[in-house]
Short mmCIF file of C-alpha atoms and ligand atoms in Angstrom, two decimals:
data_model
loop_
_atom_site.label_atom_id
_atom_site.label_comp_id
_atom_site.label_asym_id
_atom_site.label_seq_id
_atom_site.Cartn_x
_atom_site.Cartn_y
_atom_site.Cartn_z
CA MET U 688 94.72 94.40 82.20
CA SER U 689 92.87 96.07 85.04
CA ALA U 690 89.70 97.90 84.02
CA ASP U 691 90.18 100.46 86.81
CA PRO U 692 90.34 103.96 85.36
CA ILE U 693 93.60 105.88 85.63
CA HIS U 694 92.95 109.03 87.68
CA THR U 695 95.01 112.20 87.54
CA LEU U 696 95.70 115.10 89.88
CA SER U 697 92.84 117.19 88.47
CA ASP U 698 90.30 114.44 89.35
CA LEU U 699 90.94 115.31 93.00
CA ASP U 700 89.38 118.76 92.49
CA THR U 701 85.97 117.16 91.93
CA TRP U 702 86.47 113.91 93.91
CA SER U 703 83.14 112.63 95.22
CA PHE U 704 83.73 109.03 96.37
CA ALA U 705 81.97 108.77 99.74
CA GLY U 706 83.58 105.55 101.04
CA THR U 707 87.05 104.86 102.44
CA ALA U 708 89.52 105.48 99.62
CA LEU U 709 92.96 103.96 99.14
CA ALA U 710 95.20 104.55 96.13
CA VAL U 711 98.47 103.79 94.42
CA LEU U 712 100.45 106.68 92.91
CA GLY U 713 103.02 106.09 90.20
CA HIS U 714 104.34 107.44 86.92
CA PRO U 715 103.62 105.48 84.79
CA ILE U 716 100.86 103.52 86.53
CA LYS U 717 99.20 101.79 83.56
CA HIS U 718 100.63 98.34 84.31
CA SER U 719 100.02 98.31 88.08
CA VAL U 720 98.12 95.24 89.28
CA SER U 721 97.69 96.72 92.78
CA PRO U 722 94.06 97.90 92.24
CA PRO U 723 92.66 94.44 91.34
CA MET U 724 94.83 92.85 94.06
CA HIS U 725 93.60 95.16 96.84
CA ASN U 726 89.99 95.34 95.64
CA ALA U 727 89.82 91.52 95.61
CA ALA U 728 91.10 91.48 99.21
CA LEU U 729 88.57 94.16 100.26
CA ALA U 730 85.70 92.21 98.64
CA GLU U 731 86.76 89.13 100.61
CA MET U 732 87.18 91.10 103.87
CA SER U 733 83.72 92.69 103.50
CA LYS U 734 82.14 89.20 103.68
CA CYS U 735 83.12 89.02 107.37
CA ASN U 736 83.16 92.71 108.24
CA ALA U 737 80.67 95.10 106.64
CA ARG U 738 82.90 98.13 107.22
CA PHE U 739 85.10 97.05 104.32
CA ALA U 740 82.19 97.10 101.85
CA SER U 741 82.70 100.85 101.42
CA TRP U 742 86.49 100.63 100.93
CA LYS U 743 87.92 101.01 97.44
CA TYR U 744 91.44 101.17 95.99
CA PHE U 745 92.14 103.57 93.08
CA ARG U 746 95.15 104.36 90.92
CA PHE U 747 96.61 107.73 90.00
CA ASP U 748 99.21 108.77 87.45
CA ILE U 749 101.15 111.48 89.28
CA ALA U 750 104.30 113.10 87.88
CA PRO U 751 107.16 113.39 90.41
CA ALA U 752 106.92 117.21 90.54
CA ASP U 753 103.22 116.93 91.48
CA LEU U 754 103.72 114.52 94.40
CA PRO U 755 103.65 117.17 97.19
CA VAL U 756 100.41 118.73 95.98
CA ALA U 757 98.90 115.30 95.28
CA LEU U 758 99.57 114.15 98.85
CA GLU U 759 97.98 117.34 100.19
CA LYS U 760 94.88 116.97 98.02
CA LEU U 761 94.51 113.27 98.84
CA HIS U 762 94.56 114.20 102.52
CA VAL U 763 91.97 116.95 102.06
CA ARG U 764 89.78 114.48 100.13
CA GLY U 765 89.91 112.06 103.07
CA PHE U 766 91.98 109.23 101.54
CA HIS U 767 92.92 106.71 104.23
CA GLY U 768 96.00 105.01 102.75
CA ILE U 769 98.39 105.37 99.82
CA ASN U 770 100.86 103.10 98.07
CA LEU U 771 103.78 104.63 96.22
CA THR U 772 105.57 103.08 93.31
CA VAL U 773 108.25 104.20 90.84
CA PRO U 774 109.41 107.02 90.99
CA HIS U 775 107.87 108.25 94.26
CA LYS U 776 109.35 106.09 97.03
CA ILE U 777 112.47 108.15 97.71
CA ILE U 778 110.86 111.53 96.93
CA ALA U 779 108.12 110.86 99.52
CA PHE U 780 110.69 109.80 102.12
CA ASP U 781 112.37 113.20 101.72
CA LEU U 782 109.00 115.02 101.90
CA LEU U 783 107.41 113.47 104.98
CA PRO U 784 108.77 114.02 108.48
CA ASP U 785 106.77 111.14 110.02
CA VAL U 786 108.42 107.86 108.95
CA VAL U 787 108.36 104.73 111.13
CA LEU U 788 111.68 103.69 112.63
CA SER U 789 112.02 100.51 110.56
CA ALA U 790 111.80 102.46 107.26
CA ARG U 791 114.31 105.20 108.15
CA PRO U 792 117.50 103.29 107.24
CA ILE U 793 115.99 102.41 103.83
CA GLY U 794 115.43 106.04 102.82
CA ALA U 795 112.34 105.10 100.83
CA ILE U 796 108.65 104.50 101.65
CA ASN U 797 105.97 102.63 99.74
CA THR U 798 102.97 102.88 102.12
CA LEU U 799 101.34 105.93 103.73
CA LEU U 800 98.76 105.87 106.51
CA ARG U 801 96.60 108.94 107.10
CA THR U 802 97.35 110.79 110.35
CA LYS U 803 95.57 113.82 111.77
CA GLY U 804 97.34 116.44 109.70
CA SER U 805 99.47 114.46 107.26
CA TRP U 806 100.75 110.96 106.46
CA ARG U 807 102.94 108.40 108.25
CA GLY U 808 105.41 106.55 105.99
CA TYR U 809 106.16 102.81 106.06
CA ASN U 810 108.17 100.49 103.84
CA THR U 811 106.65 97.03 103.34
CA ASP U 812 108.94 95.89 100.48
CA GLY U 813 111.43 94.12 102.79
CA TYR U 814 108.59 92.26 104.50
CA GLY U 815 107.31 91.26 101.05
CA LEU U 816 110.75 90.07 99.98
CA SER U 817 111.50 87.92 103.02
CA ASN U 818 108.01 86.39 103.04
CA ALA U 819 108.15 85.55 99.34
CA ILE U 820 111.60 83.96 99.75
CA LYS U 821 110.30 81.91 102.68
CA GLU U 822 107.14 80.85 100.88
CA GLU U 823 108.54 80.12 97.44
CA LEU U 824 112.16 79.12 98.04
CA LEU U 825 111.68 77.76 101.59
CA LEU U 826 114.56 79.90 102.85
CA VAL U 827 114.73 82.09 105.95
CA LEU U 828 117.12 85.02 105.46
CA GLY U 829 118.42 84.85 109.03
CA ASP U 830 119.17 81.13 108.79
CA LYS U 831 122.92 81.22 107.95
CA ILE U 832 122.28 82.43 104.42
CA ASP U 833 124.95 84.14 102.30
CA VAL U 834 123.32 86.55 99.85
CA LEU U 835 124.48 87.89 96.49
CA LEU U 836 122.36 91.00 95.91
CA LEU U 837 122.36 92.38 92.35
CA GLY U 838 121.68 96.11 92.01
CA ALA U 839 122.11 99.29 94.01
CA GLY U 840 118.91 101.25 93.31
CA GLY U 841 115.86 101.78 95.52
CA ALA U 842 114.77 98.12 95.57
CA ALA U 843 118.31 96.93 96.33
CA ARG U 844 118.53 99.41 99.20
CA GLY U 845 115.38 97.94 100.79
CA ALA U 846 116.61 94.40 100.17
CA ALA U 847 120.03 95.14 101.69
CA VAL U 848 118.47 96.58 104.86
CA GLU U 849 116.11 93.58 105.09
CA CYS U 850 119.08 91.18 104.72
CA ILE U 851 121.02 93.00 107.44
CA GLN U 852 118.06 93.29 109.82
CA SER U 853 117.22 89.59 109.27
CA GLY U 854 120.82 88.64 110.12
CA VAL U 855 122.12 87.03 106.93
CA ARG U 856 125.58 85.50 107.36
CA SER U 857 127.19 87.69 104.71
CA LEU U 858 126.06 90.09 102.01
CA TYR U 859 127.72 90.52 98.60
CA ILE U 860 126.45 93.49 96.56
CA ALA U 861 127.13 93.52 92.82
CA ASN U 862 126.23 96.44 90.58
CA ARG U 863 127.48 97.45 87.13
CA THR U 864 128.08 101.06 88.27
CA ALA U 865 130.71 100.99 91.01
CA SER U 866 129.92 104.47 92.36
CA THR U 867 126.25 103.69 93.17
CA ARG U 868 127.25 100.32 94.65
CA ASP U 869 129.89 101.97 96.86
CA ALA U 870 127.43 104.69 97.95
CA LEU U 871 124.92 102.01 98.96
CA ILE U 872 127.54 100.09 100.92
CA ALA U 873 128.72 103.25 102.71
CA GLN U 874 125.12 104.01 103.66
CA ILE U 875 124.24 100.57 105.04
CA LYS U 876 127.57 99.62 106.67
CA PRO U 877 126.75 101.45 109.93
CA LEU U 878 123.67 99.20 110.31
CA ALA U 879 125.60 96.00 109.73
CA ALA U 880 127.64 95.49 112.89
CA ASN U 881 127.72 91.68 112.52
CA VAL U 882 127.15 91.18 108.81
CA PRO U 883 130.21 91.32 106.52
CA ILE U 884 129.41 93.32 103.36
CA HIS U 885 131.43 93.05 100.14
CA GLY U 886 131.10 95.09 96.95
CA LEU U 887 131.54 93.29 93.62
CA ASP U 888 131.67 93.96 89.91
CA PRO U 889 129.12 91.56 88.33
CA ALA U 890 131.24 91.34 85.17
CA SER U 891 134.35 90.06 86.98
CA LEU U 892 133.41 88.14 90.09
CA PRO U 893 136.24 86.92 92.36
CA ASN U 894 136.84 83.16 92.44
CA ASN U 895 136.40 82.86 96.21
CA LEU U 896 132.65 83.46 96.47
CA PRO U 897 130.91 81.08 98.90
CA GLU U 898 128.93 78.07 97.72
CA ASN U 899 125.15 78.04 98.12
CA LEU U 900 124.57 81.77 97.75
CA LEU U 901 121.01 83.03 97.56
CA VAL U 902 120.99 85.35 94.51
CA ILE U 903 118.51 88.24 94.67
CA ASN U 904 118.06 90.29 91.52
CA ALA U 905 117.09 93.86 92.40
CA THR U 906 118.22 95.34 89.09
CA SER U 907 115.82 96.20 86.30
CA ALA U 908 117.88 94.06 83.89
CA GLY U 909 115.37 91.49 82.63
CA LEU U 910 112.39 93.80 82.16
CA LYS U 911 113.08 93.81 78.41
CA PRO U 912 113.85 90.64 76.41
CA THR U 913 116.99 92.30 74.99
CA ASP U 914 118.46 93.05 78.46
CA PRO U 915 121.75 91.38 79.41
CA LEU U 916 121.80 88.94 82.34
CA PRO U 917 122.53 90.90 85.55
CA VAL U 918 125.00 88.10 86.38
CA ASP U 919 126.03 84.79 84.80
CA LEU U 920 125.01 82.03 87.22
CA THR U 921 127.82 79.78 85.94
CA ALA U 922 130.53 82.36 86.82
CA PHE U 923 130.63 81.38 90.52
CA PRO U 924 129.90 78.33 92.69
CA ARG U 925 126.41 76.93 92.18
CA PRO U 926 123.91 79.11 94.07
CA ARG U 927 121.24 77.49 96.26
CA ALA U 928 118.41 79.61 94.80
CA VAL U 929 117.59 82.67 92.71
CA PHE U 930 114.94 85.26 93.52
CA ASP U 931 114.18 87.85 90.82
CA MET U 932 112.14 90.87 91.95
CA ILE U 933 110.87 91.32 88.40
CA TYR U 934 107.44 89.70 87.82
CA ASN U 935 106.61 91.00 84.36
CA PRO U 936 107.86 89.16 82.33
CA SER U 937 107.19 86.20 84.60
CA GLU U 938 110.43 84.54 83.48
CA THR U 939 113.47 86.79 82.99
CA GLY U 940 116.68 85.63 81.32
CA LEU U 941 118.14 85.08 84.80
CA LEU U 942 115.23 82.85 85.86
CA ALA U 943 115.45 80.95 82.56
CA GLN U 944 119.15 80.30 83.19
CA ALA U 945 118.39 79.15 86.76
CA ARG U 946 115.68 76.81 85.47
CA ALA U 947 118.03 75.38 82.81
CA LEU U 948 120.65 74.71 85.53
CA GLY U 949 118.09 73.12 87.87
CA ILE U 950 118.47 75.88 90.50
CA PRO U 951 115.30 76.69 92.52
CA ALA U 952 114.00 80.08 91.38
CA ALA U 953 111.09 82.46 91.91
CA ASN U 954 109.94 85.73 90.36
CA GLY U 955 108.76 88.87 92.19
CA LEU U 956 105.02 88.21 92.17
CA GLY U 957 105.03 86.80 95.71
CA MET U 958 106.93 89.88 96.91
CA LEU U 959 104.31 92.12 95.32
CA VAL U 960 101.52 90.19 97.05
CA HIS U 961 103.15 90.19 100.50
CA GLN U 962 104.17 93.87 100.45
CA GLY U 963 100.57 94.66 99.48
CA ALA U 964 99.14 92.42 102.19
CA ARG U 965 101.28 94.15 104.83
CA ALA U 966 100.15 97.57 103.58
CA LEU U 967 96.50 96.52 103.80
CA GLU U 968 97.07 95.24 107.34
CA ILE U 969 98.49 98.65 108.29
CA TRP U 970 95.48 100.48 106.84
CA SER U 971 92.78 98.10 108.07
CA ASP U 972 94.20 96.75 111.32
CA ALA U 973 92.55 93.46 110.30
CA ALA U 974 93.55 90.05 108.98
CA VAL U 975 94.14 90.16 105.23
CA PRO U 976 93.26 87.38 102.72
CA VAL U 977 96.64 86.83 101.07
CA ASP U 978 95.31 83.98 98.88
CA ALA U 979 92.62 86.21 97.36
CA MET U 980 95.30 88.81 96.59
CA ARG U 981 97.52 86.20 94.94
CA THR U 982 94.66 84.86 92.82
CA ALA U 983 93.71 88.38 91.72
CA VAL U 984 97.30 89.20 90.77
CA HIS U 985 97.63 86.00 88.73
CA SER U 986 94.40 86.80 86.82
CA ALA U 987 95.49 90.40 86.23
CA MET U 988 98.87 89.20 84.93
CA LYS U 989 97.15 86.73 82.58
CA ALA U 990 94.95 89.53 81.27
CA HIS U 991 98.12 91.61 80.71
CA ALA U 992 99.84 88.87 78.67
P1 NAP H 2181 116.19 101.71 90.21
O1 NAP H 2181 116.28 102.47 91.47
O2 NAP H 2181 116.02 102.42 88.92
O3 NAP H 2181 117.55 100.79 90.13
C1 NAP H 2181 117.83 100.04 88.97
C2 NAP H 2181 119.02 99.11 89.23
O4 NAP H 2181 119.13 98.24 88.11
C3 NAP H 2181 120.36 99.82 89.36
O5 NAP H 2181 121.17 99.12 90.25
C4 NAP H 2181 120.93 99.73 87.93
O6 NAP H 2181 122.33 99.72 87.89
C5 NAP H 2181 120.45 98.35 87.55
N1 NAP H 2181 120.33 98.15 86.11
C6 NAP H 2181 119.45 98.77 85.27
N2 NAP H 2181 119.63 98.31 84.02
C7 NAP H 2181 120.63 97.40 84.07
C8 NAP H 2181 121.26 96.58 83.10
N3 NAP H 2181 120.90 96.63 81.81
N4 NAP H 2181 122.24 95.74 83.50
C9 NAP H 2181 122.62 95.68 84.79
N5 NAP H 2181 122.05 96.44 85.77
C10 NAP H 2181 121.08 97.29 85.40
O7 NAP H 2181 115.00 100.64 90.23
P2 NAP H 2181 114.37 99.93 91.54
O8 NAP H 2181 113.23 100.73 92.04
O9 NAP H 2181 115.50 99.60 92.45
O10 NAP H 2181 113.73 98.60 90.90
C11 NAP H 2181 114.57 97.55 90.43
C12 NAP H 2181 113.71 96.38 89.99
O11 NAP H 2181 113.01 95.80 91.11
C13 NAP H 2181 112.62 96.79 88.98
O12 NAP H 2181 112.59 95.82 87.97
C14 NAP H 2181 111.34 96.77 89.80
O13 NAP H 2181 110.22 96.45 88.99
C15 NAP H 2181 111.64 95.63 90.79
N6 NAP H 2181 110.82 95.72 92.03
C16 NAP H 2181 109.93 94.72 92.30
C17 NAP H 2181 109.16 94.77 93.46
C18 NAP H 2181 108.17 93.66 93.76
O14 NAP H 2181 107.27 93.85 94.60
N7 NAP H 2181 108.30 92.51 93.14
C19 NAP H 2181 109.31 95.83 94.37
C20 NAP H 2181 110.25 96.83 94.07
C21 NAP H 2181 111.00 96.77 92.89
P3 NAP H 2181 123.21 101.08 87.74
O15 NAP H 2181 123.42 101.64 89.12
O16 NAP H 2181 124.43 100.58 87.11
O17 NAP H 2181 122.40 101.99 86.84
#
């Protein structure tokens, strides 16, 4: 586990760090591996550029109700960039008027860059997802791929927009609660002029699903060992690959089933690394050492285990 202390809102009243501060805000934040990942990258970047020697990434446990005041205080204290994790991504989108165009259809932001009077919001999760899928499953979303997306929460919303913007051939969205699935589809349909979108019940899939689907799990089913599978991989034609956004545990029930069936599969660690790398590029305007971030994340995960 990371040795970085967990800061709270009240620490900002006496904040005295003199360098360039970055931070992740979440609730809970105990298990975040973002501080070791970003601090490893900054250590590597400072070898070539001395300005990064004074940069440091912190973590804060901030309750949802405290997010507005936390963002104000972080700005007053001179923080340069912020990452947001559960449950802040959608709350911050609703709070901040300045959100880059690419993040607006998602309705959630995970990266903030300091501006003169406030913060500009970005969402780097879709970039992380498509880069991880390319790197680990050797698939390009826009390359005639049919996608079965599991889930309809915040992560699924980002994934659906990424699939549409990348030009997947078709998008099937399965979620156990029909109302949240239908709300997501209604929200993204206007963006998807050329991408057919279908809503499904994961417990009773139709028998005409395409072969070679890329399955993306964006549900939280799999976080606990007792969780049910978000979908049974034998209930439809053999998929070409499975990507599970969950990275802790490193092998969910869904990934274990994929492995047993010989289907290429990857967990969400690569997505975490690439979304973080993109955020650090936004803050630093410099090349980012993705390998150092990956190594740091792997060590932090081992320490967690
Ligand atoms: P969220 O907004 O709370 O959405 C949770 C989703 O999971 C909903 O669709 C929910 O379905 C579904 N779900 C929960 N428990 C389930 C179960 N037992 N069986 C079937 N479906 C279930 O969460 P989120 O922010 O979208 O995050 C989802 C997952 O993605 C989390 O595990 C998160 O850690 C992961 N994630 C990873 C990365 C990364 O960088 N690797 C980035 C973002 C998110 P209902 O609508 O039916 O409740």
